[in-house]
CSV table of N, CA, C and O in Angstrom, one decimal:
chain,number,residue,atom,x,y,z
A,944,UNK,N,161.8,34.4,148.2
A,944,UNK,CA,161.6,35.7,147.7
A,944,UNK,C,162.9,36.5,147.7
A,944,UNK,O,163.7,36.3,148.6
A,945,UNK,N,163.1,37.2,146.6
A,945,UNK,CA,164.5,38.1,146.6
A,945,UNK,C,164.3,39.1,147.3
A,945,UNK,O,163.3,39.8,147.6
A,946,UNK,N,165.9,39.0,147.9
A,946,UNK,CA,166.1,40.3,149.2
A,946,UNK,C,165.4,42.3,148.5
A,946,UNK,O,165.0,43.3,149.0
A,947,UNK,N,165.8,41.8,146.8
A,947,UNK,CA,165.3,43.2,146.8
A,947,UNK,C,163.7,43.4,146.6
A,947,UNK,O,163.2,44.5,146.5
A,948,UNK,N,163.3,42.5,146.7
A,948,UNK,CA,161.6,42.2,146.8
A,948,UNK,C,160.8,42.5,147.7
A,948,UNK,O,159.8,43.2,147.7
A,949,UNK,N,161.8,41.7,148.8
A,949,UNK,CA,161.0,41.9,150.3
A,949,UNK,C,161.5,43.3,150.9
A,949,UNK,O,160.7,43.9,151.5
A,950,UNK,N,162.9,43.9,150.7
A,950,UNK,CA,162.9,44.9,150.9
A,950,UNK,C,162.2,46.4,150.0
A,950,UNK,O,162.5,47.5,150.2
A,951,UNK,N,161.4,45.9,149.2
A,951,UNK,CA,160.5,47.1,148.4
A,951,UNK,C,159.2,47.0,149.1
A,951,UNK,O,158.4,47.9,149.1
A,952,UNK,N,158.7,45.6,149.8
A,952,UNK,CA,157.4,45.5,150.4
A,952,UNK,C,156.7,46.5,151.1
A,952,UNK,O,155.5,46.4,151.1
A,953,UNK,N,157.4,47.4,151.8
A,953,UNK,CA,157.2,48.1,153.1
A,953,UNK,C,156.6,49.4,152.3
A,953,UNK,O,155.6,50.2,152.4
A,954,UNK,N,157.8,49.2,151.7
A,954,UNK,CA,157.6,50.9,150.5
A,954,UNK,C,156.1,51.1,149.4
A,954,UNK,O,155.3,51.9,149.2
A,955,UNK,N,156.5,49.7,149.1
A,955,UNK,CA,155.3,49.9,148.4
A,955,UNK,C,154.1,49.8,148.8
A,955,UNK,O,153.2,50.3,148.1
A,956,UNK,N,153.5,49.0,150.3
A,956,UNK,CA,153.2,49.2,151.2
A,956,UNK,C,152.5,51.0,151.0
A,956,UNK,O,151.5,51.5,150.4
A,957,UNK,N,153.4,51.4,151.9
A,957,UNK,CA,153.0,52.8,152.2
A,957,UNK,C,153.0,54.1,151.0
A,957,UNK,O,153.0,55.3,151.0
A,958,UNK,N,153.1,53.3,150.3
A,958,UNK,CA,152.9,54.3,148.8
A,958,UNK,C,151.7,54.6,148.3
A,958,UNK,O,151.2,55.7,147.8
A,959,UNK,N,151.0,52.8,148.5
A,959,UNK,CA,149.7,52.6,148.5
A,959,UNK,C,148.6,53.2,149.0
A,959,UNK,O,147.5,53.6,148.6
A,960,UNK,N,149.1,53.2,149.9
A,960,UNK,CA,147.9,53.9,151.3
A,960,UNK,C,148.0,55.4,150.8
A,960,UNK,O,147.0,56.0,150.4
A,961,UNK,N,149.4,56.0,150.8
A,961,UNK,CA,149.4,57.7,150.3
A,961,UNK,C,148.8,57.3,149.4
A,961,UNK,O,147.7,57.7,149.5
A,962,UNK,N,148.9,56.7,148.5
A,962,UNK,CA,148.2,57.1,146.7
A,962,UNK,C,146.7,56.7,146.8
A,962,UNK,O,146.0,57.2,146.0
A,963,UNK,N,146.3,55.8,147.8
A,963,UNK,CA,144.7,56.0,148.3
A,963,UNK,C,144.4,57.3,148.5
A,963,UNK,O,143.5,57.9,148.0
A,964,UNK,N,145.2,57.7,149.3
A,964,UNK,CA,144.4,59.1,150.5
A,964,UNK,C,144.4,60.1,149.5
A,964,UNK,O,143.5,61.0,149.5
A,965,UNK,N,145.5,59.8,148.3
A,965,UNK,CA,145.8,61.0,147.0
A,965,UNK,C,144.7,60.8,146.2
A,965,UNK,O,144.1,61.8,145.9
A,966,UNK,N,144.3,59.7,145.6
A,966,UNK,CA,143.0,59.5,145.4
A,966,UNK,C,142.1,59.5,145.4
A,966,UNK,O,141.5,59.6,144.3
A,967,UNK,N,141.3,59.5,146.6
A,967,UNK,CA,140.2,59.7,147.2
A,967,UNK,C,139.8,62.0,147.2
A,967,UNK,O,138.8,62.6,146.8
A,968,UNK,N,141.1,62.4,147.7
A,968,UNK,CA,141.4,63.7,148.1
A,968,UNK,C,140.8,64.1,146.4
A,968,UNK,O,139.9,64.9,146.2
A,969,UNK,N,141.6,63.2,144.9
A,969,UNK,CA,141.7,64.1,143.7
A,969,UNK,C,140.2,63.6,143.6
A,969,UNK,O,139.5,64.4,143.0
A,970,UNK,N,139.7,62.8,143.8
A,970,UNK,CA,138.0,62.5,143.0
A,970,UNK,C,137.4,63.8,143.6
A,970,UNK,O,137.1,64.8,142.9
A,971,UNK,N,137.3,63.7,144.9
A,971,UNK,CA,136.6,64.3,145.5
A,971,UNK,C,136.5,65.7,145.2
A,971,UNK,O,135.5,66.1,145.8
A,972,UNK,N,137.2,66.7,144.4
A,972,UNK,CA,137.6,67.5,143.7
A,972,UNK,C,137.3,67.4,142.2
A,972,UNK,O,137.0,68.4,141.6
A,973,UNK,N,137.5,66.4,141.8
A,973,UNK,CA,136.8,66.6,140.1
A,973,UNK,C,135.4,66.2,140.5
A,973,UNK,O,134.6,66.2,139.5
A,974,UNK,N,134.7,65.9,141.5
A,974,UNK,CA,133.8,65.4,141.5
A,974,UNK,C,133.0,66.7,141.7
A,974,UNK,O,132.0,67.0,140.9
A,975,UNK,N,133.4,67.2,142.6
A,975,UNK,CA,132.7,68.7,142.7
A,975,UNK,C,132.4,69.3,141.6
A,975,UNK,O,131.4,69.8,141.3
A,976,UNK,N,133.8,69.3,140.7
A,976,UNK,CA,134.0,70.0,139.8
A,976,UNK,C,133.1,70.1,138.8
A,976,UNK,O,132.9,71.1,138.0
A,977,UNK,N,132.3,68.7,138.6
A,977,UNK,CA,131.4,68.1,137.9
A,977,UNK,C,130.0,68.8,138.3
A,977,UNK,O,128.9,68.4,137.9
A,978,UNK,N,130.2,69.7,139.1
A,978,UNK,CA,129.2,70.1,140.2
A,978,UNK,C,128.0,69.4,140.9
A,978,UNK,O,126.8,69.8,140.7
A,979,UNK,N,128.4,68.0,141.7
A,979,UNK,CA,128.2,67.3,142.3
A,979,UNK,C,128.3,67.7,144.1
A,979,UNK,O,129.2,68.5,144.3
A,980,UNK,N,127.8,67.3,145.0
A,980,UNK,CA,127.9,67.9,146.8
A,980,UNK,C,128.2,66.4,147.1
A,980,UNK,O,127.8,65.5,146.4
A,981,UNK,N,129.0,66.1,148.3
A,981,UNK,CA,129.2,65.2,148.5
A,981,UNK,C,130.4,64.4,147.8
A,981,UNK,O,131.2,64.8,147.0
A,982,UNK,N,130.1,62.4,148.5
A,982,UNK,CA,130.5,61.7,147.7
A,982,UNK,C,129.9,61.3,146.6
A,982,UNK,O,129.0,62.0,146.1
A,983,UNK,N,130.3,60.3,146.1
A,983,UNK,CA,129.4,59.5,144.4
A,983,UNK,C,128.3,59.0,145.2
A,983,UNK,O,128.1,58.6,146.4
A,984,UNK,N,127.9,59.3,144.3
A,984,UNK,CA,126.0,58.0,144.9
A,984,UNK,C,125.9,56.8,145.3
A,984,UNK,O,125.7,56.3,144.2
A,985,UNK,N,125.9,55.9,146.1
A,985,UNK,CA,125.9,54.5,146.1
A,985,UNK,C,124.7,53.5,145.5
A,985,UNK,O,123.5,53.5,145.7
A,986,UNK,N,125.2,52.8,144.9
A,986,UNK,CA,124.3,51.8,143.5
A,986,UNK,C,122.8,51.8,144.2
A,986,UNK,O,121.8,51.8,143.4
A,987,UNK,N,122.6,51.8,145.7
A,987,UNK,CA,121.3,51.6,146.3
A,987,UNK,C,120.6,53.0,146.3
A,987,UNK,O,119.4,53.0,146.5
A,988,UNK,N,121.3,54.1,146.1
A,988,UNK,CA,120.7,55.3,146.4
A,988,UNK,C,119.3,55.3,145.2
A,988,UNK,O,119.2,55.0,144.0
A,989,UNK,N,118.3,55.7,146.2
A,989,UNK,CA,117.0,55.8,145.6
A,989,UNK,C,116.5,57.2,144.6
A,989,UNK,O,115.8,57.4,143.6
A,990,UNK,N,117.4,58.1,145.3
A,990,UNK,CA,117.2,59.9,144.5
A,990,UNK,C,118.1,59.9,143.8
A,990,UNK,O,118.1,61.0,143.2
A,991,UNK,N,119.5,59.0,143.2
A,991,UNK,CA,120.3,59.1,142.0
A,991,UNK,C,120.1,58.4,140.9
A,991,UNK,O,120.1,57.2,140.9
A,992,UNK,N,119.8,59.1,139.7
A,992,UNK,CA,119.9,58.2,138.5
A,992,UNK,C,120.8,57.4,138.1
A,992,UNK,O,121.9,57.4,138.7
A,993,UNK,N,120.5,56.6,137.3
A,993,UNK,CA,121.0,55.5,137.1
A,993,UNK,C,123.0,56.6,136.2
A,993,UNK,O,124.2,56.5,136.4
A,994,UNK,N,122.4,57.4,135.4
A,994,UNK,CA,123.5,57.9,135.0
A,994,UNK,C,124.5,58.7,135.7
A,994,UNK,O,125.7,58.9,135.3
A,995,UNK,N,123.9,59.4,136.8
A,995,UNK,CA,124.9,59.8,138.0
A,995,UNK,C,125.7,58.6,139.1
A,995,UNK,O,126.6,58.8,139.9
A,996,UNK,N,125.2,57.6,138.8
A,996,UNK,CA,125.5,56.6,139.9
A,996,UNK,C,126.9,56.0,138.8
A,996,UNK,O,128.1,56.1,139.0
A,997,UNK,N,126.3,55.4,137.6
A,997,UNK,CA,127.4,55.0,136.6
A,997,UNK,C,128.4,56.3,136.5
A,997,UNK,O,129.5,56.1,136.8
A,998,UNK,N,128.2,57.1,136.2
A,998,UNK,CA,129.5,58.2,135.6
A,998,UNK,C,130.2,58.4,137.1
A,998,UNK,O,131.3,58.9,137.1
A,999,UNK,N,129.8,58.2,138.0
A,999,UNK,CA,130.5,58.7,139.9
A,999,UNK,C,131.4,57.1,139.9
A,999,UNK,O,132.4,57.1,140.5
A,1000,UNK,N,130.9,56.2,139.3
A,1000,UNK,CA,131.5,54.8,139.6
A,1000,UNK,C,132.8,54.8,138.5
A,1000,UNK,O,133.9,54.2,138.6
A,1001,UNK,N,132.4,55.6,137.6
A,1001,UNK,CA,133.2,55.1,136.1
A,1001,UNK,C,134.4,56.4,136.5
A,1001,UNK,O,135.6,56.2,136.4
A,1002,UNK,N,134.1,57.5,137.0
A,1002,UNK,CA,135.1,58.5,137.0
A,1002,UNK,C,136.0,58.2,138.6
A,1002,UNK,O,137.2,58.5,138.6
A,1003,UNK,N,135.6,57.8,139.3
A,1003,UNK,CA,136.2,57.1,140.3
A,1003,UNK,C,137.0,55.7,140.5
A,1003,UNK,O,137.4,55.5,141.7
A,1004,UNK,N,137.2,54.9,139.6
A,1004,UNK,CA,137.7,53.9,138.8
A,1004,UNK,C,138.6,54.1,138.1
A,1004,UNK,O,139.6,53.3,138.2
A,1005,UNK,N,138.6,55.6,137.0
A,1005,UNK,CA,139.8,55.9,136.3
A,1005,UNK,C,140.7,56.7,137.4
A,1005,UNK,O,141.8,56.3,137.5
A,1006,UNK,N,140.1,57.8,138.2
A,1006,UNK,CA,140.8,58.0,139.1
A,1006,UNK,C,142.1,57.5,140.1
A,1006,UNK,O,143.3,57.8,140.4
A,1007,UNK,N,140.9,56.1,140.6
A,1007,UNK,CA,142.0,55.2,141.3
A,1007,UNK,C,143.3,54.5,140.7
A,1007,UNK,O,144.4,54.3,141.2
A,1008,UNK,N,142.8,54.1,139.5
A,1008,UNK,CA,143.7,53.1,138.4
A,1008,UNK,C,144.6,54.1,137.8
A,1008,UNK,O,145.3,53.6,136.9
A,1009,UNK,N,144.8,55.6,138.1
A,1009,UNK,CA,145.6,56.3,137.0
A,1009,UNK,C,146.7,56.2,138.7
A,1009,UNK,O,147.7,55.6,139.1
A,1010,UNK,N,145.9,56.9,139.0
A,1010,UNK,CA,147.0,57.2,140.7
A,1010,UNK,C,147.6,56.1,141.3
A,1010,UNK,O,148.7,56.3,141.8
A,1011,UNK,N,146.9,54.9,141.2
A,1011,UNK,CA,147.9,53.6,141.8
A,1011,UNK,C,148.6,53.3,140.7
A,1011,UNK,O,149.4,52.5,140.9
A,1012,UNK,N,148.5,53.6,139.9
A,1012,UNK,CA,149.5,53.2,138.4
A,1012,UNK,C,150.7,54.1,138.7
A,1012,UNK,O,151.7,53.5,138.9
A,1013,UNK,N,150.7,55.1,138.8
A,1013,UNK,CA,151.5,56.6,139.2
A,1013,UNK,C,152.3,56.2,140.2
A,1013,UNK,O,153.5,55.9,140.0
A,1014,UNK,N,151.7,56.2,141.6
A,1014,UNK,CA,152.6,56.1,142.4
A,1014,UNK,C,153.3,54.9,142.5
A,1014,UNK,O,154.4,54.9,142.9
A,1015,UNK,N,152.6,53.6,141.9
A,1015,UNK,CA,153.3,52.2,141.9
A,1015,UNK,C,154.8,52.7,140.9
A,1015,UNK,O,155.9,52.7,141.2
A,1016,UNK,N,154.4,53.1,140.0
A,1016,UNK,CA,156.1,53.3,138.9
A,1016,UNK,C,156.4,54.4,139.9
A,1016,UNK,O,157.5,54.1,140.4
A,1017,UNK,N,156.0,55.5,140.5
A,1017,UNK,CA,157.3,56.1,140.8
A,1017,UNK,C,158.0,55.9,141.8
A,1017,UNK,O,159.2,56.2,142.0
A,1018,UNK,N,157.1,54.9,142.7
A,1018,UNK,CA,158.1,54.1,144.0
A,1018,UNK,C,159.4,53.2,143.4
A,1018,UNK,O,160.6,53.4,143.8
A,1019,UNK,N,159.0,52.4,142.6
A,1019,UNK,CA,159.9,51.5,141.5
A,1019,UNK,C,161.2,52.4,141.4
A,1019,UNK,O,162.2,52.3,142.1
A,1020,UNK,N,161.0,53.0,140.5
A,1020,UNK,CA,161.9,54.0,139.7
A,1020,UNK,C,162.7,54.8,141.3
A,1020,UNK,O,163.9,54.8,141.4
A,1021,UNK,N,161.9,55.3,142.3
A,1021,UNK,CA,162.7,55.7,143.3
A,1021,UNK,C,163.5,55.0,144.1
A,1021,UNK,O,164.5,55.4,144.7
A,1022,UNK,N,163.1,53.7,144.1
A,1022,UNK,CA,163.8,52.3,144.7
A,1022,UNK,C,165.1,52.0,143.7
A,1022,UNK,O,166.3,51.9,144.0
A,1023,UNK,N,164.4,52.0,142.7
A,1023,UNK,CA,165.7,51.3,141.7
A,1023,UNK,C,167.0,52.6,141.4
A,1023,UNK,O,168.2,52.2,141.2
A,1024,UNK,N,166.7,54.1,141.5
A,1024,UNK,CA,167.8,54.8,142.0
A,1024,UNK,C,168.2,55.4,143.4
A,1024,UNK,O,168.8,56.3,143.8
A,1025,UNK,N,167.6,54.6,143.9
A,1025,UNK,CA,168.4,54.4,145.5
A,1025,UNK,C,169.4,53.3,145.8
A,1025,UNK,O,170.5,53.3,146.3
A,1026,UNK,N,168.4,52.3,145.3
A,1026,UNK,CA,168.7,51.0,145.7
A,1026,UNK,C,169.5,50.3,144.6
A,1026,UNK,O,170.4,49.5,145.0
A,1027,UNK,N,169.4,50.6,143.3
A,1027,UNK,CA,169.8,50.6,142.1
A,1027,UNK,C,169.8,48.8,141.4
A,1027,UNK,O,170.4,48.3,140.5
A,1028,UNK,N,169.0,48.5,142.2
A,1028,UNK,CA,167.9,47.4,141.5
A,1028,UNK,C,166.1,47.3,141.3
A,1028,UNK,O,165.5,47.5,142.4
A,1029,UNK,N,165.4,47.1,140.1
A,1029,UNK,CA,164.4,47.5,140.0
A,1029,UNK,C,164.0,46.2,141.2
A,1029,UNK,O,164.6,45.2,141.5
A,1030,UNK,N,162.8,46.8,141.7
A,1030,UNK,CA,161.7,45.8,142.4
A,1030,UNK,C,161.5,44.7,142.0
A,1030,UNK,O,161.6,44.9,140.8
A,1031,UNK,N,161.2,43.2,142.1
A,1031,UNK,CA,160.9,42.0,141.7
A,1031,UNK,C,162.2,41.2,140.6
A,1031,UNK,O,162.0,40.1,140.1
A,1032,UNK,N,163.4,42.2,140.5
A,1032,UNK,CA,163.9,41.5,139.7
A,1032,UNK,C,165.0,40.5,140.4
A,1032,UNK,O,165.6,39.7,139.7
């Protein structure tokens, strides 16, 4: 493994975890917004329709995938002008 690899591990590591908690924090907020109480429904819930349970799955999915996309490049980009080589190269 290249030294500048294993040295981005850590970072990106804990970038992850923030960009979970950032995550979770922004659904949880458009979710309301949706004017929804709570979390999403879970697939077994008996009192959610079938279209509340899909759109809580489907807006929660884009959620995660925009935000770990986000924070993954901006760790990169912050490594690569620190460190001033990009990650994995």
């Amino acid at each position: 493994m290249k030294p500048a690899l294993l040295a981005y591990k850590p970072i990106s590591f804990g970038a992850g975890i923030a960009g979970g908690l950032l995550a979770g924090m922004v659904f949880r907020k458009v979710w309301r917004a949706m004017g929804h109480e709570g979390d999403r429904p879970q697939p077994t819930a008996a009192d959610s329709s079938w279209a509340e349970v899909l759109t809580g799955a489907a807006v929660e999915a884009v959620i995660f995938a925009l935000v770990k996309t986000a924070v993954d490049r901006g760790s990169a980009e912050v490594y690569h002008r620190v460190i001033g080589v990009w990650p994995g190269k």
